PDB file of C-alpha atoms in Angstrom:
ATOM      1  CA  MET A   1      -0.108  -0.101   0.145  1.00  0.00           C
ATOM      2  CA  PRO A   2       1.521   3.385  -1.165  1.00  0.00           C
ATOM      3  CA  PRO A   3       2.400   5.660   1.827  1.00  0.00           C
ATOM      4  CA  ARG A   4       0.001   8.424   2.966  1.00  0.00           C
ATOM      5  CA  VAL A   5       0.630  12.095   2.232  1.00  0.00           C
ATOM      6  CA  ALA A   6      -0.910  14.768   4.281  1.00  0.00           C
ATOM      7  CA  GLY A   7      -3.184  16.792   2.159  1.00  0.00           C
ATOM      8  CA  ALA A   8      -3.355  14.499  -0.474  1.00  0.00           C
ATOM      9  CA  THR A   9      -6.399  14.180  -2.494  1.00  0.00           C
ATOM     10  CA  THR A  10      -7.745  10.612  -4.400  1.00  0.00           C
ATOM     11  CA  ALA A  11      -9.574  10.904  -7.391  1.00  0.00           C
ATOM     12  CA  VAL A  12     -12.464   8.444  -6.954  1.00  0.00           C
ATOM     13  CA  TRP A  13     -15.012   8.142  -9.947  1.00  0.00           C
ATOM     14  CA  THR A  14     -18.271   9.133  -8.909  1.00  0.00           C
ATOM     15  CA  PRO A  15     -21.629   9.059 -11.094  1.00  0.00           C
ATOM     16  CA  ARG A  16     -22.465  12.417 -12.335  1.00  0.00           C
ATOM     17  CA  ALA A  17     -25.827  13.885 -10.726  1.00  0.00           C
ATOM     18  CA  VAL A  18     -28.157  15.396 -12.741  1.00  0.00           C
ATOM     19  CA  LEU A  19     -30.599  17.950 -11.390  1.00  0.00           C
ATOM     20  CA  ARG A  20     -33.792  17.467 -12.757  1.00  0.00           C
ATOM     21  CA  ARG A  21     -35.263  20.563 -11.230  1.00  0.00           C
ATOM     22  CA  ASP A  22     -35.398  24.282 -11.964  1.00  0.00           C
ATOM     23  CA  GLY A  23     -33.300  26.685  -9.893  1.00  0.00           C
ATOM     24  CA  ASP A  24     -30.188  28.590  -9.479  1.00  0.00           C
ATOM     25  CA  VAL A  25     -27.185  27.126 -11.337  1.00  0.00           C
ATOM     26  CA  VAL A  26     -24.479  29.564 -10.396  1.00  0.00           C
ATOM     27  CA  ASN A  27     -25.167  32.838  -7.827  1.00  0.00           C
ATOM     28  CA  GLU A  28     -21.854  34.410  -7.269  1.00  0.00           C
ATOM     29  CA  ARG A  29     -20.484  37.991  -6.779  1.00  0.00           C
ATOM     30  CA  PHE A  30     -17.144  39.332  -6.811  1.00  0.00           C
ATOM     31  CA  ARG A  31     -15.195  42.648  -6.004  1.00  0.00           C
ATOM     32  CA  VAL A  32     -13.386  44.404  -8.413  1.00  0.00           C
ATOM     33  CA  ALA A  33     -11.347  47.923  -8.359  1.00  0.00           C
ATOM     34  CA  PRO A  34     -12.556  50.677 -10.995  1.00  0.00           C
ATOM     35  CA  ARG A  35     -10.524  51.120 -13.921  1.00  0.00           C
ATOM     36  CA  CYS A  36      -8.493  54.446 -14.168  1.00  0.00           C
ATOM     37  CA  GLY A  37      -9.004  55.620 -17.719  1.00  0.00           C
ATOM     38  CA  ASP A  38      -7.706  53.285 -20.382  1.00  0.00           C
ATOM     39  CA  ALA A  39      -5.512  51.434 -17.888  1.00  0.00           C
ATOM     40  CA  PRO A  40      -5.737  47.550 -17.957  1.00  0.00           C
ATOM     41  CA  PRO A  41      -7.822  46.151 -15.059  1.00  0.00           C
ATOM     42  CA  ARG A  42      -5.687  44.526 -12.311  1.00  0.00           C
ATOM     43  CA  ALA A  43      -4.544  41.231 -12.833  1.00  0.00           C
ATOM     44  CA  ALA A  44      -6.725  39.569 -10.081  1.00  0.00           C
ATOM     45  CA  ASP A  45      -9.546  41.323 -11.459  1.00  0.00           C
ATOM     46  CA  ALA A  46      -9.004  39.590 -14.741  1.00  0.00           C
ATOM     47  CA  ARG A  47      -8.803  36.311 -13.204  1.00  0.00           C
ATOM     48  CA  CYS A  48     -11.655  36.393 -11.999  1.00  0.00           C
ATOM     49  CA  VAL A  49     -13.304  35.984 -15.096  1.00  0.00           C
ATOM     50  CA  GLY A  50     -11.496  32.795 -15.374  1.00  0.00           C
ATOM     51  CA  ILE A  51     -12.436  31.724 -12.119  1.00  0.00           C
ATOM     52  CA  MET A  52     -16.021  32.526 -12.842  1.00  0.00           C
ATOM     53  CA  ARG A  53     -15.909  30.342 -16.115  1.00  0.00           C
ATOM     54  CA  ARG A  54     -14.409  27.383 -14.317  1.00  0.00           C
ATOM     55  CA  VAL A  55     -17.329  27.343 -11.447  1.00  0.00           C
ATOM     56  CA  THR A  56     -19.935  27.668 -14.247  1.00  0.00           C
ATOM     57  CA  ALA A  57     -18.507  24.998 -16.149  1.00  0.00           C
ATOM     58  CA  ALA A  58     -18.626  23.096 -13.105  1.00  0.00           C
ATOM     59  CA  ARG A  59     -22.283  23.837 -12.127  1.00  0.00           C
ATOM     60  CA  LEU A  60     -23.405  23.170 -15.878  1.00  0.00           C
ATOM     61  CA  ARG A  61     -21.736  19.901 -15.821  1.00  0.00           C
ATOM     62  CA  TYR A  62     -23.190  19.084 -12.963  1.00  0.00           C
ATOM     63  CA  CYS A  63     -26.741  20.285 -13.721  1.00  0.00           C
ATOM     64  CA  GLY A  64     -26.719  18.003 -16.921  1.00  0.00           C
ATOM     65  CA  LEU A  65     -26.422  20.964 -19.296  1.00  0.00           C
ATOM     66  CA  ASP A  66     -23.152  19.871 -21.169  1.00  0.00           C
ATOM     67  CA  ALA A  67     -24.570  20.425 -24.125  1.00  0.00           C
ATOM     68  CA  LEU A  68     -24.629  24.516 -23.752  1.00  0.00           C
ATOM     69  CA  MET A  69     -21.157  24.434 -21.947  1.00  0.00           C
ATOM     70  CA  ASP A  70     -19.161  25.964 -24.795  1.00  0.00           C
ATOM     71  CA  ASP A  71     -21.625  28.690 -25.754  1.00  0.00           C
ATOM     72  CA  ALA A  72     -22.831  29.316 -22.163  1.00  0.00           C
ATOM     73  CA  LEU A  73     -19.041  29.686 -21.147  1.00  0.00           C
ATOM     74  CA  THR A  74     -18.196  32.300 -23.971  1.00  0.00           C
ATOM     75  CA  ILE A  75     -21.120  34.238 -23.218  1.00  0.00           C
ATOM     76  CA  VAL A  76     -20.019  34.269 -19.536  1.00  0.00           C
ATOM     77  CA  SER A  77     -16.899  35.375 -20.362  1.00  0.00           C
ATOM     78  CA  GLU A  78     -17.722  38.357 -22.457  1.00  0.00           C
ATOM     79  CA  LEU A  79     -20.315  39.680 -20.226  1.00  0.00           C
ATOM     80  CA  LEU A  80     -17.965  39.377 -17.392  1.00  0.00           C
ATOM     81  CA  THR A  81     -15.187  41.062 -19.314  1.00  0.00           C
ATOM     82  CA  ASN A  82     -17.378  43.661 -20.523  1.00  0.00           C
ATOM     83  CA  ALA A  83     -18.557  44.300 -16.850  1.00  0.00           C
ATOM     84  CA  VAL A  84     -14.373  44.600 -15.733  1.00  0.00           C
ATOM     85  CA  LEU A  85     -13.637  46.299 -18.747  1.00  0.00           C
ATOM     86  CA  HIS A  86     -16.314  49.211 -19.186  1.00  0.00           C
ATOM     87  CA  SER A  87     -18.520  49.469 -15.756  1.00  0.00           C
ATOM     88  CA  GLY A  88     -16.149  51.180 -13.397  1.00  0.00           C
ATOM     89  CA  THR A  89     -18.020  49.183 -10.578  1.00  0.00           C
ATOM     90  CA  THR A  90     -16.498  47.532  -7.379  1.00  0.00           C
ATOM     91  CA  GLU A  91     -18.685  44.652  -7.278  1.00  0.00           C
ATOM     92  CA  ILE A  92     -20.021  42.115 -10.336  1.00  0.00           C
ATOM     93  CA  ARG A  93     -22.546  39.404  -9.831  1.00  0.00           C
ATOM     94  CA  LEU A  94     -23.139  36.384 -12.184  1.00  0.00           C
ATOM     95  CA  THR A  95     -26.260  34.498 -11.757  1.00  0.00           C
ATOM     96  CA  VAL A  96     -27.091  31.397 -14.209  1.00  0.00           C
ATOM     97  CA  THR A  97     -30.488  29.656 -13.707  1.00  0.00           C
ATOM     98  CA  HIS A  98     -32.254  26.902 -15.208  1.00  0.00           C
ATOM     99  CA  GLN A  99     -35.939  27.331 -15.698  1.00  0.00           C
ATOM    100  CA  ASP A 100     -38.657  26.269 -18.289  1.00  0.00           C
ATOM    101  CA  ASP A 101     -36.086  24.526 -20.601  1.00  0.00           C
ATOM    102  CA  PHE A 102     -33.860  27.827 -20.724  1.00  0.00           C
ATOM    103  CA  LEU A 103     -30.570  28.815 -19.240  1.00  0.00           C
ATOM    104  CA  ARG A 104     -30.470  32.339 -18.318  1.00  0.00           C
ATOM    105  CA  ILE A 105     -27.020  34.315 -17.856  1.00  0.00           C
ATOM    106  CA  GLU A 106     -27.027  37.543 -16.234  1.00  0.00           C
ATOM    107  CA  VAL A 107     -24.165  39.839 -15.588  1.00  0.00           C
ATOM    108  CA  TYR A 108     -24.813  42.737 -12.908  1.00  0.00           C
ATOM    109  CA  ASP A 109     -22.486  45.537 -12.687  1.00  0.00           C
ATOM    110  CA  GLY A 110     -24.661  48.071 -11.006  1.00  0.00           C
ATOM    111  CA  GLN A 111     -23.802  50.761 -13.253  1.00  0.00           C
ATOM    112  CA  GLU A 112     -26.518  52.473 -14.807  1.00  0.00           C
ATOM    113  CA  GLY A 113     -25.528  53.180 -18.674  1.00  0.00           C
ATOM    114  CA  SER A 114     -26.335  52.076 -22.617  1.00  0.00           C
ATOM    115  CA  ILE A 115     -25.149  48.764 -23.773  1.00  0.00           C
ATOM    116  CA  GLN A 116     -24.941  48.109 -27.360  1.00  0.00           C
ATOM    117  CA  PRO A 117     -23.200  45.851 -29.872  1.00  0.00           C
ATOM    118  CA  LYS A 118     -20.402  47.719 -31.991  1.00  0.00           C
ATOM    119  CA  SER A 119     -19.162  47.319 -35.102  1.00  0.00           C
ATOM    120  CA  ALA A 120     -15.634  46.014 -35.422  1.00  0.00           C
ATOM    121  CA  ASN A 121     -13.586  46.123 -38.407  1.00  0.00           C
ATOM    122  CA  ASP A 122     -10.838  43.469 -39.360  1.00  0.00           C
ATOM    123  CA  SER A 123      -7.950  45.385 -37.633  1.00  0.00           C
ATOM    124  CA  ASP A 124      -9.743  46.046 -34.240  1.00  0.00           C
ATOM    125  CA  GLN A 125      -8.615  44.337 -31.303  1.00  0.00           C
ATOM    126  CA  SER A 126     -11.897  44.324 -29.637  1.00  0.00           C
ATOM    127  CA  GLY A 127     -15.322  45.314 -29.534  1.00  0.00           C
ATOM    128  CA  ARG A 128     -16.883  42.030 -31.034  1.00  0.00           C
ATOM    129  CA  GLY A 129     -18.294  40.638 -27.595  1.00  0.00           C
ATOM    130  CA  LEU A 130     -21.584  41.573 -27.755  1.00  0.00           C
ATOM    131  CA  THR A 131     -22.001  40.825 -31.549  1.00  0.00           C
ATOM    132  CA  ILE A 132     -20.607  37.311 -30.493  1.00  0.00           C
ATOM    133  CA  VAL A 133     -22.899  36.930 -27.579  1.00  0.00           C
ATOM    134  CA  GLU A 134     -25.833  38.195 -29.973  1.00  0.00           C
ATOM    135  CA  SER A 135     -24.814  35.233 -32.567  1.00  0.00           C
ATOM    136  CA  LEU A 136     -24.527  32.530 -29.968  1.00  0.00           C
ATOM    137  CA  VAL A 137     -27.795  33.615 -28.376  1.00  0.00           C
ATOM    138  CA  GLN A 138     -29.360  33.434 -31.807  1.00  0.00           C
ATOM    139  CA  GLU A 139     -28.170  29.986 -32.579  1.00  0.00           C
ATOM    140  CA  ASN A 140     -29.431  28.489 -29.206  1.00  0.00           C
ATOM    141  CA  ASP A 141     -33.201  30.138 -30.004  1.00  0.00           C
ATOM    142  CA  GLY A 142     -32.871  32.554 -27.413  1.00  0.00           C
ATOM    143  CA  LYS A 143     -32.627  35.903 -26.657  1.00  0.00           C
ATOM    144  CA  TRP A 144     -30.683  38.709 -24.923  1.00  0.00           C
ATOM    145  CA  GLY A 145     -31.221  42.180 -23.435  1.00  0.00           C
ATOM    146  CA  VAL A 146     -30.215  44.803 -20.995  1.00  0.00           C
ATOM    147  CA  SER A 147     -32.375  45.783 -18.121  1.00  0.00           C
ATOM    148  CA  ASP A 148     -34.224  49.261 -18.273  1.00  0.00           C
ATOM    149  CA  ASP A 149     -31.615  51.111 -16.041  1.00  0.00           C
ATOM    150  CA  GLY A 150     -28.447  49.305 -17.884  1.00  0.00           C
ATOM    151  CA  THR A 151     -27.481  47.474 -14.705  1.00  0.00           C
ATOM    152  CA  THR A 152     -27.677  44.206 -15.997  1.00  0.00           C
ATOM    153  CA  VAL A 153     -27.102  42.266 -19.358  1.00  0.00           C
ATOM    154  CA  TRP A 154     -29.138  38.937 -19.874  1.00  0.00           C
ATOM    155  CA  CYS A 155     -29.549  36.187 -22.316  1.00  0.00           C
ATOM    156  CA  LEU A 156     -31.610  33.134 -22.515  1.00  0.00           C
ATOM    157  CA  LEU A 157     -30.398  29.990 -24.303  1.00  0.00           C
ATOM    158  CA  ALA A 158     -33.055  26.958 -25.089  1.00  0.00           C
ATOM    159  CA  ALA A 159     -31.598  24.272 -22.461  1.00  0.00           C
ATOM    160  CA  HIS A 160     -33.310  20.820 -23.477  1.00  0.00           C
ATOM    161  CA  GLN A 161     -31.378  18.192 -21.255  1.00  0.00           C
ATOM    162  CA  GLU A 162     -30.794  15.196 -22.616  1.00  0.00           C
ATOM    163  CA  GLU A 163     -32.157  11.905 -20.639  1.00  0.00           C
ATOM    164  CA  SER A 164     -29.275   9.851 -19.330  1.00  0.00           C
TER     165      SER A 164
END
């Protein structure tokens, strides 16, 4: 028998649990530093986007929503990155819910404003995020929008669970 190492974990296969009910998939908030001018976001703030992607991926997998994984993670990345880069806020909230065969993704930054897709040309290095979100939402028979006060960007994706 191999020696035991303090703090080591052993991988154990467990059957994947699939939730068969509606409800929260992800409900997380994280703090960020407001950006100054065109300065890049702090590394810690940028890392939060990756952390939220991993949390969302794990929860989607747990809920049996693997079929939406790639598109949902791209949308989460784009919306969170926009909030970090453009809102000037100090707290961002990501909420993902599954209800009535739809996956709803919301990013709240608390900053009122107008949010519209931009037209980016071939040489632009940014500005395509909301256009990508819009395309992915259309491909998944969904819709997207912004709250009346501009503090929340949301989208709905059709989420037909496969039976296991």
